mmCIF file of C-alpha atoms in Angstrom:
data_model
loop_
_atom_site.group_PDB
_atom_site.id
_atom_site.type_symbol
_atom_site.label_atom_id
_atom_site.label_comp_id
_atom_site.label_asym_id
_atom_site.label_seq_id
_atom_site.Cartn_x
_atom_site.Cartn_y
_atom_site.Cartn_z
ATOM 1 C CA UNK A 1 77.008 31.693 -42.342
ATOM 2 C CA UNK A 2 76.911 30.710 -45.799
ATOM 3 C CA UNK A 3 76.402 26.791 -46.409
ATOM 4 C CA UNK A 4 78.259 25.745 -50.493
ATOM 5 C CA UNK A 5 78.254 22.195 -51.842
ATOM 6 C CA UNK A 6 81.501 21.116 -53.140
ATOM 7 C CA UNK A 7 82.734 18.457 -54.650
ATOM 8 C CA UNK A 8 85.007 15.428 -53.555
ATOM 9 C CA UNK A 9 88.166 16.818 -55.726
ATOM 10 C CA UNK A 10 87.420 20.622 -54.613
ATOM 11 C CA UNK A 11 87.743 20.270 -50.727
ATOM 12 C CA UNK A 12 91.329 20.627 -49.762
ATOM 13 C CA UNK A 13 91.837 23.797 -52.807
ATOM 14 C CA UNK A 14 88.903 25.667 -51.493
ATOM 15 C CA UNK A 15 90.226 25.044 -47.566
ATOM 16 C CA UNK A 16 93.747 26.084 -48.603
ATOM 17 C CA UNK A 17 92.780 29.250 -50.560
ATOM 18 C CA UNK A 18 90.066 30.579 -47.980
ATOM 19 C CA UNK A 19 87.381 30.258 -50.504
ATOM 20 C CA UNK A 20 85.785 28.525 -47.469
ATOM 21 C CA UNK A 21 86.444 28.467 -43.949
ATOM 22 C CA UNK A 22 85.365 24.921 -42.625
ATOM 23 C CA UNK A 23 84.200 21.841 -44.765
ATOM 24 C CA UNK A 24 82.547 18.720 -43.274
ATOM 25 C CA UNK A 25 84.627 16.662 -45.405
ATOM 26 C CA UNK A 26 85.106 12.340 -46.228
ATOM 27 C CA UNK A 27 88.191 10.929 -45.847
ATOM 28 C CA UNK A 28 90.857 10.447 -47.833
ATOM 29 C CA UNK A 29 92.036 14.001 -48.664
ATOM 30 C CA UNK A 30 95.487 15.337 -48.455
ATOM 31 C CA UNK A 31 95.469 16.551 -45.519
ATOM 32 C CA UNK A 32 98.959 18.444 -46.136
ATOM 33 C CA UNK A 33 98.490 22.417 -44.482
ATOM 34 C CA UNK A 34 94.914 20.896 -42.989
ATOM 35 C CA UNK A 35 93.638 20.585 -40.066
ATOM 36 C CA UNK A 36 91.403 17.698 -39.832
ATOM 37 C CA UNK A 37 89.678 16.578 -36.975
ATOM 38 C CA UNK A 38 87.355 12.877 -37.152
ATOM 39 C CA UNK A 39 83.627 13.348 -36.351
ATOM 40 C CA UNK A 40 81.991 10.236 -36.804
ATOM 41 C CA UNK A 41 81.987 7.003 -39.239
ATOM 42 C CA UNK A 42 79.594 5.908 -41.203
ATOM 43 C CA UNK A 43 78.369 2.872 -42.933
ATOM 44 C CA UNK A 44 78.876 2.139 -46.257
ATOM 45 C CA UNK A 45 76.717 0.680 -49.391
ATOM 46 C CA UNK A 46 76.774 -1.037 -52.329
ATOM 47 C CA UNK A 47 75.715 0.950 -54.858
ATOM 48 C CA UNK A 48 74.334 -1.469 -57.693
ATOM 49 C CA UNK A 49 72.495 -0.814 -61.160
ATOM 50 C CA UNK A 50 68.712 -1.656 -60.642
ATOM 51 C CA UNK A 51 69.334 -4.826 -62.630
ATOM 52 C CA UNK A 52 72.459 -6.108 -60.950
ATOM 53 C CA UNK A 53 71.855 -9.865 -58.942
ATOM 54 C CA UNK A 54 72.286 -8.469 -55.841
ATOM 55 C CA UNK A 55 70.327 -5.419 -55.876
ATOM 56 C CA UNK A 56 67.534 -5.785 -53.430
ATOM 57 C CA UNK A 57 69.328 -8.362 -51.130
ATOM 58 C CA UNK A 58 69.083 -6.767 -46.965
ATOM 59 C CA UNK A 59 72.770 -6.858 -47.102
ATOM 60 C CA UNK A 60 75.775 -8.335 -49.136
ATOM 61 C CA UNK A 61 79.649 -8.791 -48.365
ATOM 62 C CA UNK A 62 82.801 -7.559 -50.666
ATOM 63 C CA UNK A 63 83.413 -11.250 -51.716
ATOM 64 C CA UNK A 64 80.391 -10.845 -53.360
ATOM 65 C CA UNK A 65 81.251 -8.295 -55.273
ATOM 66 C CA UNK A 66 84.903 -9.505 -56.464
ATOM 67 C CA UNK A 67 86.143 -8.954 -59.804
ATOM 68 C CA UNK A 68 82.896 -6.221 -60.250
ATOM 69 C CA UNK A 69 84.552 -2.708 -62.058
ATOM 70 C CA UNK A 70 84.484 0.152 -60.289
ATOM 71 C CA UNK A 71 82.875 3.758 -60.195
ATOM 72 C CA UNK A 72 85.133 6.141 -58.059
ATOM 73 C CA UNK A 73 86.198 9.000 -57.445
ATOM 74 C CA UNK A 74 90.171 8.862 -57.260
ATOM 75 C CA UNK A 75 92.832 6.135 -57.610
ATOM 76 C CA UNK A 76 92.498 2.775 -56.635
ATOM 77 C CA UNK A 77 94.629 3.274 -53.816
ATOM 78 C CA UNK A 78 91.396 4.979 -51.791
ATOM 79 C CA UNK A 79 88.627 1.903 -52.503
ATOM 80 C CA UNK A 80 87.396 0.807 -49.442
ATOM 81 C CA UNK A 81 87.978 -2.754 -50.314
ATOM 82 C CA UNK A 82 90.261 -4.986 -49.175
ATOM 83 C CA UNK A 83 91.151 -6.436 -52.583
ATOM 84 C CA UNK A 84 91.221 -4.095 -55.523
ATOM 85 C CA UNK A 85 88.490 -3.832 -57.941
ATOM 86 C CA UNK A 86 89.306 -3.114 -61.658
ATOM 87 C CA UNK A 87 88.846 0.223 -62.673
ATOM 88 C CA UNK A 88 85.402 0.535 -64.362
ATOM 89 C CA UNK A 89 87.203 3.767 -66.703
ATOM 90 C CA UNK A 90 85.099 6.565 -65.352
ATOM 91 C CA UNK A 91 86.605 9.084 -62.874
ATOM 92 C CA UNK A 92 83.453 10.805 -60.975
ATOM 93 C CA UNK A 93 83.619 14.081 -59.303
ATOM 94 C CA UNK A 94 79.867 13.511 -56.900
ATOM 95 C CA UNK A 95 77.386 11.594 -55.878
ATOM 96 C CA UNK A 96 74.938 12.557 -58.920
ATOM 97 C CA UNK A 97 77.824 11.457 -61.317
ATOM 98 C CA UNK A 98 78.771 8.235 -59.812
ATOM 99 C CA UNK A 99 74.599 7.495 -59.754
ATOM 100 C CA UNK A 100 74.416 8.313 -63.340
ATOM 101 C CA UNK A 101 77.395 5.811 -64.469
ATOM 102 C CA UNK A 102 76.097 3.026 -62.096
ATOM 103 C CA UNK A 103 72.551 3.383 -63.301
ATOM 104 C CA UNK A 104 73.750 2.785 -66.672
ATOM 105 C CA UNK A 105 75.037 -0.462 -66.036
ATOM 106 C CA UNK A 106 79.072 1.167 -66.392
ATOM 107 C CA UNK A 107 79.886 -0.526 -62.754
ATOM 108 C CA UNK A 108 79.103 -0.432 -59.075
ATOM 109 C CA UNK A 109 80.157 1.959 -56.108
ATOM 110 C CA UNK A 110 80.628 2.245 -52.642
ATOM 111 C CA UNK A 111 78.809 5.220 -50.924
ATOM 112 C CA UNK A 112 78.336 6.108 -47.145
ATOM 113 C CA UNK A 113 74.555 5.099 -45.961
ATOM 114 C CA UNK A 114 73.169 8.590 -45.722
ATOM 115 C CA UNK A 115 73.261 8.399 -49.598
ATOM 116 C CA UNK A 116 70.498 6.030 -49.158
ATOM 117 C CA UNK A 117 68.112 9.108 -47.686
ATOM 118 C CA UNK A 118 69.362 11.908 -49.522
ATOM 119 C CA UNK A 119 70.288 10.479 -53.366
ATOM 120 C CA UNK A 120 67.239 8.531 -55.135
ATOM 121 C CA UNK A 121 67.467 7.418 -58.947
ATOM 122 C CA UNK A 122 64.922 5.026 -59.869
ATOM 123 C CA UNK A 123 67.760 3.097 -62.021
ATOM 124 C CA UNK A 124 69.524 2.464 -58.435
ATOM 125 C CA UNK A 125 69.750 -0.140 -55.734
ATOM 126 C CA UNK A 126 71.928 0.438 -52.609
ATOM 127 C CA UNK A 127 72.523 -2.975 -50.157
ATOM 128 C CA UNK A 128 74.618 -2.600 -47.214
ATOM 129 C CA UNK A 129 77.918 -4.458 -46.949
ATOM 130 C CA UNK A 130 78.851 -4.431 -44.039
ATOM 131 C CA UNK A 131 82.396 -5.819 -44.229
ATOM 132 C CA UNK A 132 83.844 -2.627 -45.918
ATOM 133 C CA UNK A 133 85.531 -0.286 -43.497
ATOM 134 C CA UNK A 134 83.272 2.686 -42.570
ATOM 135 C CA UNK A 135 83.716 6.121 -44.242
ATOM 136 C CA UNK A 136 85.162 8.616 -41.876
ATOM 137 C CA UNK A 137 83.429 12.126 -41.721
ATOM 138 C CA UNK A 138 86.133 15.138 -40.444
ATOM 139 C CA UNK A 139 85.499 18.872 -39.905
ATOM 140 C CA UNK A 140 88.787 20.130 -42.108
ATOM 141 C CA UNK A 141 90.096 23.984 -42.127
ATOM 142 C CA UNK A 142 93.304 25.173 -43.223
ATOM 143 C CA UNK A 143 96.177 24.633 -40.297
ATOM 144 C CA UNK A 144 97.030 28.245 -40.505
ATOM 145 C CA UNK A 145 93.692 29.385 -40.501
ATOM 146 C CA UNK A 146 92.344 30.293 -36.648
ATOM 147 C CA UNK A 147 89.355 32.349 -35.292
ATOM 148 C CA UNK A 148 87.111 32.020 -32.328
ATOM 149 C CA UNK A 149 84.078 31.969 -34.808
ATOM 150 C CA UNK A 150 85.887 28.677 -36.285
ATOM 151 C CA UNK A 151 86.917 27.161 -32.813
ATOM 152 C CA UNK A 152 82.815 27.759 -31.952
ATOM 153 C CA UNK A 153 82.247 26.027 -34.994
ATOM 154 C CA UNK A 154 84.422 22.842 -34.545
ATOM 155 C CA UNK A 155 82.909 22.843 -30.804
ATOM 156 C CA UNK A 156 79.837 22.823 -31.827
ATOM 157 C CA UNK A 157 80.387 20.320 -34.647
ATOM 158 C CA UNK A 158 81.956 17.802 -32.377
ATOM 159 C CA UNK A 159 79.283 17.994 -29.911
ATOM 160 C CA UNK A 160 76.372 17.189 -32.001
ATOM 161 C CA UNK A 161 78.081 15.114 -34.270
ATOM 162 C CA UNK A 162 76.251 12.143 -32.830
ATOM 163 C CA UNK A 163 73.232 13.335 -33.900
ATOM 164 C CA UNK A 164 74.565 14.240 -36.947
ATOM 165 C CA UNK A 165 75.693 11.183 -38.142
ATOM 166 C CA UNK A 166 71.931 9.840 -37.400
ATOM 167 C CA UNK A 167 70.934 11.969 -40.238
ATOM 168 C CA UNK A 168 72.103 9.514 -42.224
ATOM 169 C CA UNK A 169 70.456 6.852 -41.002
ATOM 170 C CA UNK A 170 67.684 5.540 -43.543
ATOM 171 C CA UNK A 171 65.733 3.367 -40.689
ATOM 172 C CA UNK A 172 65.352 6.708 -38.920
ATOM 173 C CA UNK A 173 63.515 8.540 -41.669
ATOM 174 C CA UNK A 174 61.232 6.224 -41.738
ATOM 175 C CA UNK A 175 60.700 6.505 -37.936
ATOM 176 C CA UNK A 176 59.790 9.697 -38.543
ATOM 177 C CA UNK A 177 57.234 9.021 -41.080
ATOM 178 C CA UNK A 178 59.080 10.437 -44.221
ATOM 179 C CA UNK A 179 57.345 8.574 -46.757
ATOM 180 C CA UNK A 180 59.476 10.380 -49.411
ATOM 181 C CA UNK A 181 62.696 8.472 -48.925
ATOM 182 C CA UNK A 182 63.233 5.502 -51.083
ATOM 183 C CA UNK A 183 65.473 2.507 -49.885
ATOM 184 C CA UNK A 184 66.329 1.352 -53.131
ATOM 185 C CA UNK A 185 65.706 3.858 -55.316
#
């Protein structure tokens, strides 16, 4: 098995054209000629320039954030929110990008938590809020794809995908005694 990193914009082209076989993959994506099947949710974060007046809070809500421009990835029709935020004029392909334009002060974000253990910049706060609808991980392959090797796969996936959505979970790093993970940063 061969593990690749793709990007946000990449998943559903590299499913449909068999440059991959599965993706763990974050909803939305056009699912048309997918088949896409939920894992788990998982909470989401403010992500917040070092300097912003709520960074470092233990949690905020959207109202807090209303009228703030936005980082994403795609149209405004996929924000989390429940009220639209203005488009902050930067269209992000990753995580690493969408860091970069926060951290220079260009808007704020909305990431799932387990960016909070695996994504550090020291220009970089992430808060929880709480209020904003969870992000949905899926296991995707193409709908006309179908092997036993990919059935195992999915099988497999769906029965640890408890455990993998822990992975995620900041609070449990630092169970574990990883003193490399920073909260905020």
């Amino acid at each position: 098995m061969d593990v690749q990193r793709i990007e946000w914009d990449e998943q559903a082209a590299m499913l449909l054209d068999g440059r991959i076989d599965v993706g763990y993959v974050r909803l939305p994506i056009d699912e048309a000629g997918l088949r896409v099947t939920p894992l788990y949710a998982e909470p989401r974060v403010a992500v917040l320039p070092a300097g912003h007046r709520f960074a470092g809070r233990e949690q905020i809500t959207e109202a807090d954030l209303a009228g703030e421009p936005l980082v994403w990835q795609a149209d405004a029709s996929t924000q989390p929110t429940r009220r639209p935020h203005p488009n902050a004029g930067y269209l992000v392909r990753g995580v690493d990008e969408t860091l970069e334009h926060v951290a220079a002060g260009r808007g704020i974000s909305f990431l799932a938590r387990s960016a909070t253990v695996f994504y550090s910049h020291p220009d970089v706060s992430y808060v929880p809020i709480p209020d904003l609808a969870p992000d949905q991980v899926c296991l995707a392959v193409a709908a006309s794809r179908s092997s036993p090797v990919v059935d195992d796969f999915f099988t497999a996936a769906q029965a640890t995908a408890e455990i993998t959505a822990e992975c995620g979970n900041y609070e449990m790093w630092q169970q574990l005694g990883s003193g490399a993970v920073s909260k905020h940063g």
